[in-house]
Amino acid sequence: MRPWALLLAAGRGSRMAAATGGTAKQFLLWKGLPLYWHSALTFSRSAAVAGVVFVFPPDELPAREAELRTLDAHAALGLPWKVACGGAERHDSVRNGLAVLPREATHVLVHDAARPFVSARLVREVRDALADGAQAVIPGLPVTDTIKLVEGERVSATLPRHRLMAVQTPQGFALDALKAAHAAHAAAAAEGGAAPVTDDAMLMEAAGHTVRIVAGEKTNLKITTAEDMAALAPPQALLPRTGMGYDVHRFAPDPTGPGARPMKLGGLLIDKAPAVLAHSDGDVLLHALCDALLGCACLGDIGDHFPDADAAFDNISSALLLDRVLTLFHRSGLQLCHADLTIVAQKPRLAAHKDAIRKNVARLLHLPPTSVNLKATTEERLGFTGREEGIKAYAVVSALGASSATSDAERDSHAC
């Protein structure tokens, strides 16, 4: 048994007009094709559908039929198709679509064209339930939010969540039963006694038919609001990024002299260590880390953002500078993954401090300790560190991010 599909594309999309420039949502382009055509292609690939009826706005019917012919010529649907005129309300559009189905059709799948992400699997699930004898089949998802019944601004009841389902399309029906339900609704409407209809399952329920539920899909999103259009944006592949930082500080000849700072590494005070000369608090490790993060985000270096001629940064905590750099880093759309750090100094000996420094840096970076590595080494008494004249540090960070992610950060980089 292969039902026909009825693809409803006759809505005006008034709720999204401002966001779409007046284009009805079902005609928005996604991957170069209108949304309604994506649903049609899914039906054709399901091997469960015999043909498709497209229901379009009356004033657009000739143009949309010509569009269909062009689409079918370039990427054949592989199914027979027809067009029908939309009506004033959704149920009118469905009724008009049912009227053009071929005589041999016994069942129909009714689908909203603004659900372009429907899967072939779901189409087959609904078809299989119809083949099993169901008169009406709808996909549904359990409701996870608590739902309140309200009157104005007052809650009148809390509905039992375990009995609620959020309903999707395609909805499947035995054709004769659905036609009879629509006829009964039309007769009631003529006498002024018809309730508003939001889907065809309501009509089948009113006619006394049992409506079967099959599992819906979270990905079967309906494009209803401007926020939903984000689902149509092309996905951005996350690309690996690497940043490298280096910093050095001279030891202070007089630990109480101008610019002398007690040694801090990774935000921790190191006891019995030489003082360093610095404008800020002189944390050589965090300064190298800041430069690595800025380099990863293509945002210059620490001197661009925190110049040593600025009195505002006199003896400022390097942990605070790191926090500001992290703000810029995250604004750039990057996701920090790993940091590898090296301290080079003849003194002090850091073996007893390494684990505490590593864990504190991980805390400052909001990373697990397993994502931060720290090494400490000497230079075998070579160079200025070997002569005990100063200390230096290297930092390498790894991140993931989209290739165009830095634009917002570039615009905001001077805000700090």
JSON list of C-alpha atoms in Angstrom, two decimals, residues 186-356:
[
{"chain": "A", "resi": 186, "resn": "ALA", "atom": "CA", "xyz": [-17.88, 21.62, 6.50]},
{"chain": "A", "resi": 187, "resn": "ALA", "atom": "CA", "xyz": [-21.52, 20.88, 7.31]},
{"chain": "A", "resi": 188, "resn": "ALA", "atom": "CA", "xyz": [-21.02, 21.94, 10.92]},
{"chain": "A", "resi": 189, "resn": "ALA", "atom": "CA", "xyz": [-19.24, 25.12, 9.79]},
{"chain": "A", "resi": 190, "resn": "ALA", "atom": "CA", "xyz": [-22.18, 26.00, 7.53]},
{"chain": "A", "resi": 191, "resn": "GLU", "atom": "CA", "xyz": [-24.43, 25.86, 10.58]},
{"chain": "A", "resi": 192, "resn": "GLY", "atom": "CA", "xyz": [-21.98, 27.89, 12.69]},
{"chain": "A", "resi": 193, "resn": "GLY", "atom": "CA", "xyz": [-21.07, 25.04, 15.02]},
{"chain": "A", "resi": 194, "resn": "ALA", "atom": "CA", "xyz": [-17.57, 24.09, 13.89]},
{"chain": "A", "resi": 195, "resn": "ALA", "atom": "CA", "xyz": [-14.61, 24.43, 16.23]},
{"chain": "A", "resi": 196, "resn": "PRO", "atom": "CA", "xyz": [-11.26, 25.75, 14.92]},
{"chain": "A", "resi": 197, "resn": "VAL", "atom": "CA", "xyz": [-9.14, 23.00, 13.36]},
{"chain": "A", "resi": 198, "resn": "THR", "atom": "CA", "xyz": [-5.35, 22.88, 13.68]},
{"chain": "A", "resi": 199, "resn": "ASP", "atom": "CA", "xyz": [-4.74, 19.46, 12.14]},
{"chain": "A", "resi": 200, "resn": "ASP", "atom": "CA", "xyz": [-6.65, 16.73, 10.37]},
{"chain": "A", "resi": 201, "resn": "ALA", "atom": "CA", "xyz": [-6.38, 14.33, 13.29]},
{"chain": "A", "resi": 202, "resn": "MET", "atom": "CA", "xyz": [-8.83, 16.62, 15.16]},
{"chain": "A", "resi": 203, "resn": "LEU", "atom": "CA", "xyz": [-11.45, 15.95, 12.53]},
{"chain": "A", "resi": 204, "resn": "MET", "atom": "CA", "xyz": [-10.87, 12.20, 12.74]},
{"chain": "A", "resi": 205, "resn": "GLU", "atom": "CA", "xyz": [-11.15, 12.35, 16.53]},
{"chain": "A", "resi": 206, "resn": "ALA", "atom": "CA", "xyz": [-14.43, 14.27, 16.25]},
{"chain": "A", "resi": 207, "resn": "ALA", "atom": "CA", "xyz": [-15.71, 11.61, 13.85]},
{"chain": "A", "resi": 208, "resn": "GLY", "atom": "CA", "xyz": [-15.01, 8.91, 16.42]},
{"chain": "A", "resi": 209, "resn": "HIS", "atom": "CA", "xyz": [-11.94, 7.34, 14.82]},
{"chain": "A", "resi": 210, "resn": "THR", "atom": "CA", "xyz": [-9.03, 6.05, 16.87]},
{"chain": "A", "resi": 211, "resn": "VAL", "atom": "CA", "xyz": [-5.87, 8.00, 16.14]},
{"chain": "A", "resi": 212, "resn": "ARG", "atom": "CA", "xyz": [-2.65, 6.00, 16.49]},
{"chain": "A", "resi": 213, "resn": "ILE", "atom": "CA", "xyz": [0.62, 7.59, 17.64]},
{"chain": "A", "resi": 214, "resn": "VAL", "atom": "CA", "xyz": [4.04, 6.72, 16.22]},
{"chain": "A", "resi": 215, "resn": "ALA", "atom": "CA", "xyz": [7.32, 8.12, 17.51]},
{"chain": "A", "resi": 216, "resn": "GLY", "atom": "CA", "xyz": [8.10, 11.54, 16.04]},
{"chain": "A", "resi": 217, "resn": "GLU", "atom": "CA", "xyz": [11.53, 13.06, 15.51]},
{"chain": "A", "resi": 218, "resn": "LYS", "atom": "CA", "xyz": [13.10, 15.99, 17.34]},
{"chain": "A", "resi": 219, "resn": "THR", "atom": "CA", "xyz": [14.77, 16.97, 14.09]},
{"chain": "A", "resi": 220, "resn": "ASN", "atom": "CA", "xyz": [11.40, 17.25, 12.33]},
{"chain": "A", "resi": 221, "resn": "LEU", "atom": "CA", "xyz": [11.28, 20.96, 13.11]},
{"chain": "A", "resi": 222, "resn": "LYS", "atom": "CA", "xyz": [8.56, 23.22, 11.73]},
{"chain": "A", "resi": 223, "resn": "ILE", "atom": "CA", "xyz": [9.83, 26.61, 10.56]},
{"chain": "A", "resi": 224, "resn": "THR", "atom": "CA", "xyz": [7.33, 28.82, 12.38]},
{"chain": "A", "resi": 225, "resn": "THR", "atom": "CA", "xyz": [9.19, 31.79, 13.87]},
{"chain": "A", "resi": 226, "resn": "ALA", "atom": "CA", "xyz": [12.13, 33.95, 12.87]},
{"chain": "A", "resi": 227, "resn": "GLU", "atom": "CA", "xyz": [14.26, 32.10, 15.45]},
{"chain": "A", "resi": 228, "resn": "ASP", "atom": "CA", "xyz": [13.56, 28.80, 13.67]},
{"chain": "A", "resi": 229, "resn": "MET", "atom": "CA", "xyz": [15.33, 30.11, 10.57]},
{"chain": "A", "resi": 230, "resn": "ALA", "atom": "CA", "xyz": [18.64, 29.45, 12.31]},
{"chain": "A", "resi": 231, "resn": "ALA", "atom": "CA", "xyz": [18.08, 25.79, 11.45]},
{"chain": "A", "resi": 232, "resn": "LEU", "atom": "CA", "xyz": [18.39, 26.75, 7.77]},
{"chain": "A", "resi": 233, "resn": "ALA", "atom": "CA", "xyz": [21.80, 28.34, 8.20]},
{"chain": "A", "resi": 234, "resn": "PRO", "atom": "CA", "xyz": [24.61, 26.35, 6.62]},
{"chain": "A", "resi": 235, "resn": "PRO", "atom": "CA", "xyz": [26.55, 24.37, 9.24]},
{"chain": "A", "resi": 236, "resn": "GLN", "atom": "CA", "xyz": [30.03, 25.63, 9.97]},
{"chain": "A", "resi": 237, "resn": "ALA", "atom": "CA", "xyz": [32.64, 22.94, 10.31]},
{"chain": "A", "resi": 238, "resn": "LEU", "atom": "CA", "xyz": [34.78, 23.36, 13.39]},
{"chain": "A", "resi": 239, "resn": "LEU", "atom": "CA", "xyz": [38.42, 23.79, 12.43]},
{"chain": "A", "resi": 240, "resn": "PRO", "atom": "CA", "xyz": [41.44, 23.20, 14.69]},
{"chain": "A", "resi": 241, "resn": "ARG", "atom": "CA", "xyz": [43.26, 26.30, 15.93]},
{"chain": "A", "resi": 242, "resn": "THR", "atom": "CA", "xyz": [46.60, 26.61, 17.73]},
{"chain": "A", "resi": 243, "resn": "GLY", "atom": "CA", "xyz": [48.11, 29.57, 19.56]},
{"chain": "A", "resi": 244, "resn": "MET", "atom": "CA", "xyz": [51.63, 29.97, 20.96]},
{"chain": "A", "resi": 245, "resn": "GLY", "atom": "CA", "xyz": [52.74, 32.42, 23.65]},
{"chain": "A", "resi": 246, "resn": "TYR", "atom": "CA", "xyz": [56.09, 33.40, 25.17]},
{"chain": "A", "resi": 247, "resn": "ASP", "atom": "CA", "xyz": [57.01, 35.76, 27.99]},
{"chain": "A", "resi": 248, "resn": "VAL", "atom": "CA", "xyz": [60.07, 36.62, 30.08]},
{"chain": "A", "resi": 249, "resn": "HIS", "atom": "CA", "xyz": [60.67, 38.59, 33.28]},
{"chain": "A", "resi": 250, "resn": "ARG", "atom": "CA", "xyz": [63.94, 39.77, 34.76]},
{"chain": "A", "resi": 251, "resn": "PHE", "atom": "CA", "xyz": [64.66, 39.04, 38.41]},
{"chain": "A", "resi": 252, "resn": "ALA", "atom": "CA", "xyz": [64.63, 42.19, 40.57]},
{"chain": "A", "resi": 253, "resn": "PRO", "atom": "CA", "xyz": [68.06, 43.00, 42.07]},
{"chain": "A", "resi": 254, "resn": "ASP", "atom": "CA", "xyz": [66.26, 44.55, 45.04]},
{"chain": "A", "resi": 255, "resn": "PRO", "atom": "CA", "xyz": [63.04, 42.70, 46.07]},
{"chain": "A", "resi": 256, "resn": "THR", "atom": "CA", "xyz": [61.75, 45.90, 47.69]},
{"chain": "A", "resi": 257, "resn": "GLY", "atom": "CA", "xyz": [62.72, 48.23, 44.84]},
{"chain": "A", "resi": 258, "resn": "PRO", "atom": "CA", "xyz": [60.47, 49.93, 42.26]},
{"chain": "A", "resi": 259, "resn": "GLY", "atom": "CA", "xyz": [58.57, 47.47, 40.06]},
{"chain": "A", "resi": 260, "resn": "ALA", "atom": "CA", "xyz": [59.65, 44.44, 42.10]},
{"chain": "A", "resi": 261, "resn": "ARG", "atom": "CA", "xyz": [56.88, 41.88, 42.49]},
{"chain": "A", "resi": 262, "resn": "PRO", "atom": "CA", "xyz": [56.78, 38.64, 44.52]},
{"chain": "A", "resi": 263, "resn": "MET", "atom": "CA", "xyz": [56.92, 35.74, 42.09]},
{"chain": "A", "resi": 264, "resn": "LYS", "atom": "CA", "xyz": [53.60, 34.35, 40.97]},
{"chain": "A", "resi": 265, "resn": "LEU", "atom": "CA", "xyz": [53.21, 31.44, 38.57]},
{"chain": "A", "resi": 266, "resn": "GLY", "atom": "CA", "xyz": [49.83, 30.37, 37.26]},
{"chain": "A", "resi": 267, "resn": "GLY", "atom": "CA", "xyz": [48.16, 32.68, 39.75]},
{"chain": "A", "resi": 268, "resn": "LEU", "atom": "CA", "xyz": [49.90, 31.17, 42.80]},
{"chain": "A", "resi": 269, "resn": "LEU", "atom": "CA", "xyz": [52.46, 32.90, 44.99]},
{"chain": "A", "resi": 270, "resn": "ILE", "atom": "CA", "xyz": [55.78, 31.00, 45.01]},
{"chain": "A", "resi": 271, "resn": "ASP", "atom": "CA", "xyz": [57.49, 31.16, 48.41]},
{"chain": "A", "resi": 272, "resn": "LYS", "atom": "CA", "xyz": [61.27, 31.73, 48.73]},
{"chain": "A", "resi": 273, "resn": "ALA", "atom": "CA", "xyz": [61.53, 32.68, 45.04]},
{"chain": "A", "resi": 274, "resn": "PRO", "atom": "CA", "xyz": [63.26, 35.70, 43.50]},
{"chain": "A", "resi": 275, "resn": "ALA", "atom": "CA", "xyz": [61.13, 38.80, 42.95]},
{"chain": "A", "resi": 276, "resn": "VAL", "atom": "CA", "xyz": [60.54, 39.83, 39.34]},
{"chain": "A", "resi": 277, "resn": "LEU", "atom": "CA", "xyz": [60.40, 43.20, 37.63]},
{"chain": "A", "resi": 278, "resn": "ALA", "atom": "CA", "xyz": [57.01, 43.89, 36.05]},
{"chain": "A", "resi": 279, "resn": "HIS", "atom": "CA", "xyz": [54.33, 46.51, 35.45]},
{"chain": "A", "resi": 280, "resn": "SER", "atom": "CA", "xyz": [51.58, 44.06, 36.34]},
{"chain": "A", "resi": 281, "resn": "ASP", "atom": "CA", "xyz": [52.04, 41.38, 39.00]},
{"chain": "A", "resi": 282, "resn": "GLY", "atom": "CA", "xyz": [54.64, 39.71, 36.74]},
{"chain": "A", "resi": 283, "resn": "ASP", "atom": "CA", "xyz": [53.09, 36.25, 36.36]},
{"chain": "A", "resi": 284, "resn": "VAL", "atom": "CA", "xyz": [55.24, 35.09, 33.45]},
{"chain": "A", "resi": 285, "resn": "LEU", "atom": "CA", "xyz": [53.21, 31.89, 32.94]},
{"chain": "A", "resi": 286, "resn": "LEU", "atom": "CA", "xyz": [49.82, 33.61, 32.70]},
{"chain": "A", "resi": 287, "resn": "HIS", "atom": "CA", "xyz": [51.29, 36.27, 30.41]},
{"chain": "A", "resi": 288, "resn": "ALA", "atom": "CA", "xyz": [52.52, 33.57, 28.02]},
{"chain": "A", "resi": 289, "resn": "LEU", "atom": "CA", "xyz": [49.11, 31.91, 28.27]},
{"chain": "A", "resi": 290, "resn": "CYS", "atom": "CA", "xyz": [47.32, 35.18, 27.46]},
{"chain": "A", "resi": 291, "resn": "ASP", "atom": "CA", "xyz": [49.47, 35.59, 24.35]},
{"chain": "A", "resi": 292, "resn": "ALA", "atom": "CA", "xyz": [48.75, 32.01, 23.29]},
{"chain": "A", "resi": 293, "resn": "LEU", "atom": "CA", "xyz": [44.99, 32.58, 23.59]},
{"chain": "A", "resi": 294, "resn": "LEU", "atom": "CA", "xyz": [45.16, 35.90, 21.73]},
{"chain": "A", "resi": 295, "resn": "GLY", "atom": "CA", "xyz": [47.25, 34.28, 19.02]},
{"chain": "A", "resi": 296, "resn": "CYS", "atom": "CA", "xyz": [44.78, 31.42, 18.66]},
{"chain": "A", "resi": 297, "resn": "ALA", "atom": "CA", "xyz": [41.98, 33.96, 18.15]},
{"chain": "A", "resi": 298, "resn": "CYS", "atom": "CA", "xyz": [44.08, 36.20, 15.85]},
{"chain": "A", "resi": 299, "resn": "LEU", "atom": "CA", "xyz": [43.71, 39.10, 18.29]},
{"chain": "A", "resi": 300, "resn": "GLY", "atom": "CA", "xyz": [47.24, 40.42, 18.56]},
{"chain": "A", "resi": 301, "resn": "ASP", "atom": "CA", "xyz": [49.24, 40.19, 21.78]},
{"chain": "A", "resi": 302, "resn": "ILE", "atom": "CA", "xyz": [48.97, 41.10, 25.44]},
{"chain": "A", "resi": 303, "resn": "GLY", "atom": "CA", "xyz": [50.71, 44.45, 24.91]},
{"chain": "A", "resi": 304, "resn": "ASP", "atom": "CA", "xyz": [48.01, 45.53, 22.45]},
{"chain": "A", "resi": 305, "resn": "HIS", "atom": "CA", "xyz": [45.31, 45.08, 25.06]},
{"chain": "A", "resi": 306, "resn": "PHE", "atom": "CA", "xyz": [47.14, 45.87, 28.31]},
{"chain": "A", "resi": 307, "resn": "PRO", "atom": "CA", "xyz": [50.05, 48.26, 27.54]},
{"chain": "A", "resi": 308, "resn": "ASP", "atom": "CA", "xyz": [52.66, 48.63, 30.26]},
{"chain": "A", "resi": 309, "resn": "ALA", "atom": "CA", "xyz": [52.47, 52.42, 29.92]},
{"chain": "A", "resi": 310, "resn": "ASP", "atom": "CA", "xyz": [48.88, 52.40, 31.21]},
{"chain": "A", "resi": 311, "resn": "ALA", "atom": "CA", "xyz": [48.67, 53.10, 34.94]},
{"chain": "A", "resi": 312, "resn": "ALA", "atom": "CA", "xyz": [45.41, 51.15, 35.09]},
{"chain": "A", "resi": 313, "resn": "PHE", "atom": "CA", "xyz": [47.41, 47.94, 34.82]},
{"chain": "A", "resi": 314, "resn": "ASP", "atom": "CA", "xyz": [50.01, 48.80, 37.49]},
{"chain": "A", "resi": 315, "resn": "ASN", "atom": "CA", "xyz": [50.41, 45.68, 39.66]},
{"chain": "A", "resi": 316, "resn": "ILE", "atom": "CA", "xyz": [47.16, 44.26, 38.27]},
{"chain": "A", "resi": 317, "resn": "SER", "atom": "CA", "xyz": [46.50, 40.58, 38.82]},
{"chain": "A", "resi": 318, "resn": "SER", "atom": "CA", "xyz": [47.46, 38.53, 35.79]},
{"chain": "A", "resi": 319, "resn": "ALA", "atom": "CA", "xyz": [44.53, 36.24, 36.59]},
{"chain": "A", "resi": 320, "resn": "LEU", "atom": "CA", "xyz": [42.27, 39.23, 35.94]},
{"chain": "A", "resi": 321, "resn": "LEU", "atom": "CA", "xyz": [44.04, 39.90, 32.63]},
{"chain": "A", "resi": 322, "resn": "LEU", "atom": "CA", "xyz": [43.57, 36.24, 31.70]},
{"chain": "A", "resi": 323, "resn": "ASP", "atom": "CA", "xyz": [39.87, 36.49, 32.47]},
{"chain": "A", "resi": 324, "resn": "ARG", "atom": "CA", "xyz": [39.55, 39.47, 30.11]},
{"chain": "A", "resi": 325, "resn": "VAL", "atom": "CA", "xyz": [41.49, 37.62, 27.42]},
{"chain": "A", "resi": 326, "resn": "LEU", "atom": "CA", "xyz": [39.21, 34.60, 27.82]},
{"chain": "A", "resi": 327, "resn": "THR", "atom": "CA", "xyz": [36.19, 36.85, 27.28]},
{"chain": "A", "resi": 328, "resn": "LEU", "atom": "CA", "xyz": [37.66, 38.01, 23.96]},
{"chain": "A", "resi": 329, "resn": "PHE", "atom": "CA", "xyz": [38.63, 34.44, 23.11]},
{"chain": "A", "resi": 330, "resn": "HIS", "atom": "CA", "xyz": [35.10, 33.10, 23.65]},
{"chain": "A", "resi": 331, "resn": "ARG", "atom": "CA", "xyz": [33.53, 36.04, 21.79]},
{"chain": "A", "resi": 332, "resn": "SER", "atom": "CA", "xyz": [35.55, 34.92, 18.81]},
{"chain": "A", "resi": 333, "resn": "GLY", "atom": "CA", "xyz": [33.56, 31.69, 18.75]},
{"chain": "A", "resi": 334, "resn": "LEU", "atom": "CA", "xyz": [36.44, 29.43, 19.78]},
{"chain": "A", "resi": 335, "resn": "GLN", "atom": "CA", "xyz": [36.18, 26.43, 22.07]},
{"chain": "A", "resi": 336, "resn": "LEU", "atom": "CA", "xyz": [39.32, 25.92, 24.15]},
{"chain": "A", "resi": 337, "resn": "CYS", "atom": "CA", "xyz": [40.43, 22.29, 24.27]},
{"chain": "A", "resi": 338, "resn": "HIS", "atom": "CA", "xyz": [43.93, 22.03, 25.74]},
{"chain": "A", "resi": 339, "resn": "ALA", "atom": "CA", "xyz": [46.88, 23.98, 27.12]},
{"chain": "A", "resi": 340, "resn": "ASP", "atom": "CA", "xyz": [50.52, 22.85, 27.26]},
{"chain": "A", "resi": 341, "resn": "LEU", "atom": "CA", "xyz": [52.78, 25.06, 29.39]},
{"chain": "A", "resi": 342, "resn": "THR", "atom": "CA", "xyz": [56.52, 25.18, 30.02]},
{"chain": "A", "resi": 343, "resn": "ILE", "atom": "CA", "xyz": [58.40, 27.23, 32.66]},
{"chain": "A", "resi": 344, "resn": "VAL", "atom": "CA", "xyz": [62.13, 27.72, 32.14]},
{"chain": "A", "resi": 345, "resn": "ALA", "atom": "CA", "xyz": [64.17, 28.83, 35.15]},
{"chain": "A", "resi": 346, "resn": "GLN", "atom": "CA", "xyz": [67.37, 27.87, 36.99]},
{"chain": "A", "resi": 347, "resn": "LYS", "atom": "CA", "xyz": [65.63, 28.89, 40.17]},
{"chain": "A", "resi": 348, "resn": "PRO", "atom": "CA", "xyz": [63.34, 28.42, 41.97]},
{"chain": "A", "resi": 349, "resn": "ARG", "atom": "CA", "xyz": [62.93, 24.66, 41.87]},
{"chain": "A", "resi": 350, "resn": "LEU", "atom": "CA", "xyz": [59.31, 24.02, 40.92]},
{"chain": "A", "resi": 351, "resn": "ALA", "atom": "CA", "xyz": [58.79, 20.29, 41.34]},
{"chain": "A", "resi": 352, "resn": "ALA", "atom": "CA", "xyz": [56.85, 20.79, 44.57]},
{"chain": "A", "resi": 353, "resn": "HIS", "atom": "CA", "xyz": [54.63, 23.46, 42.98]},
{"chain": "A", "resi": 354, "resn": "LYS", "atom": "CA", "xyz": [53.85, 21.97, 39.56]},
{"chain": "A", "resi": 355, "resn": "ASP", "atom": "CA", "xyz": [50.65, 20.11, 40.38]},
{"chain": "A", "resi": 356, "resn": "ALA", "atom": "CA", "xyz": [49.10, 23.03, 42.28]}
]
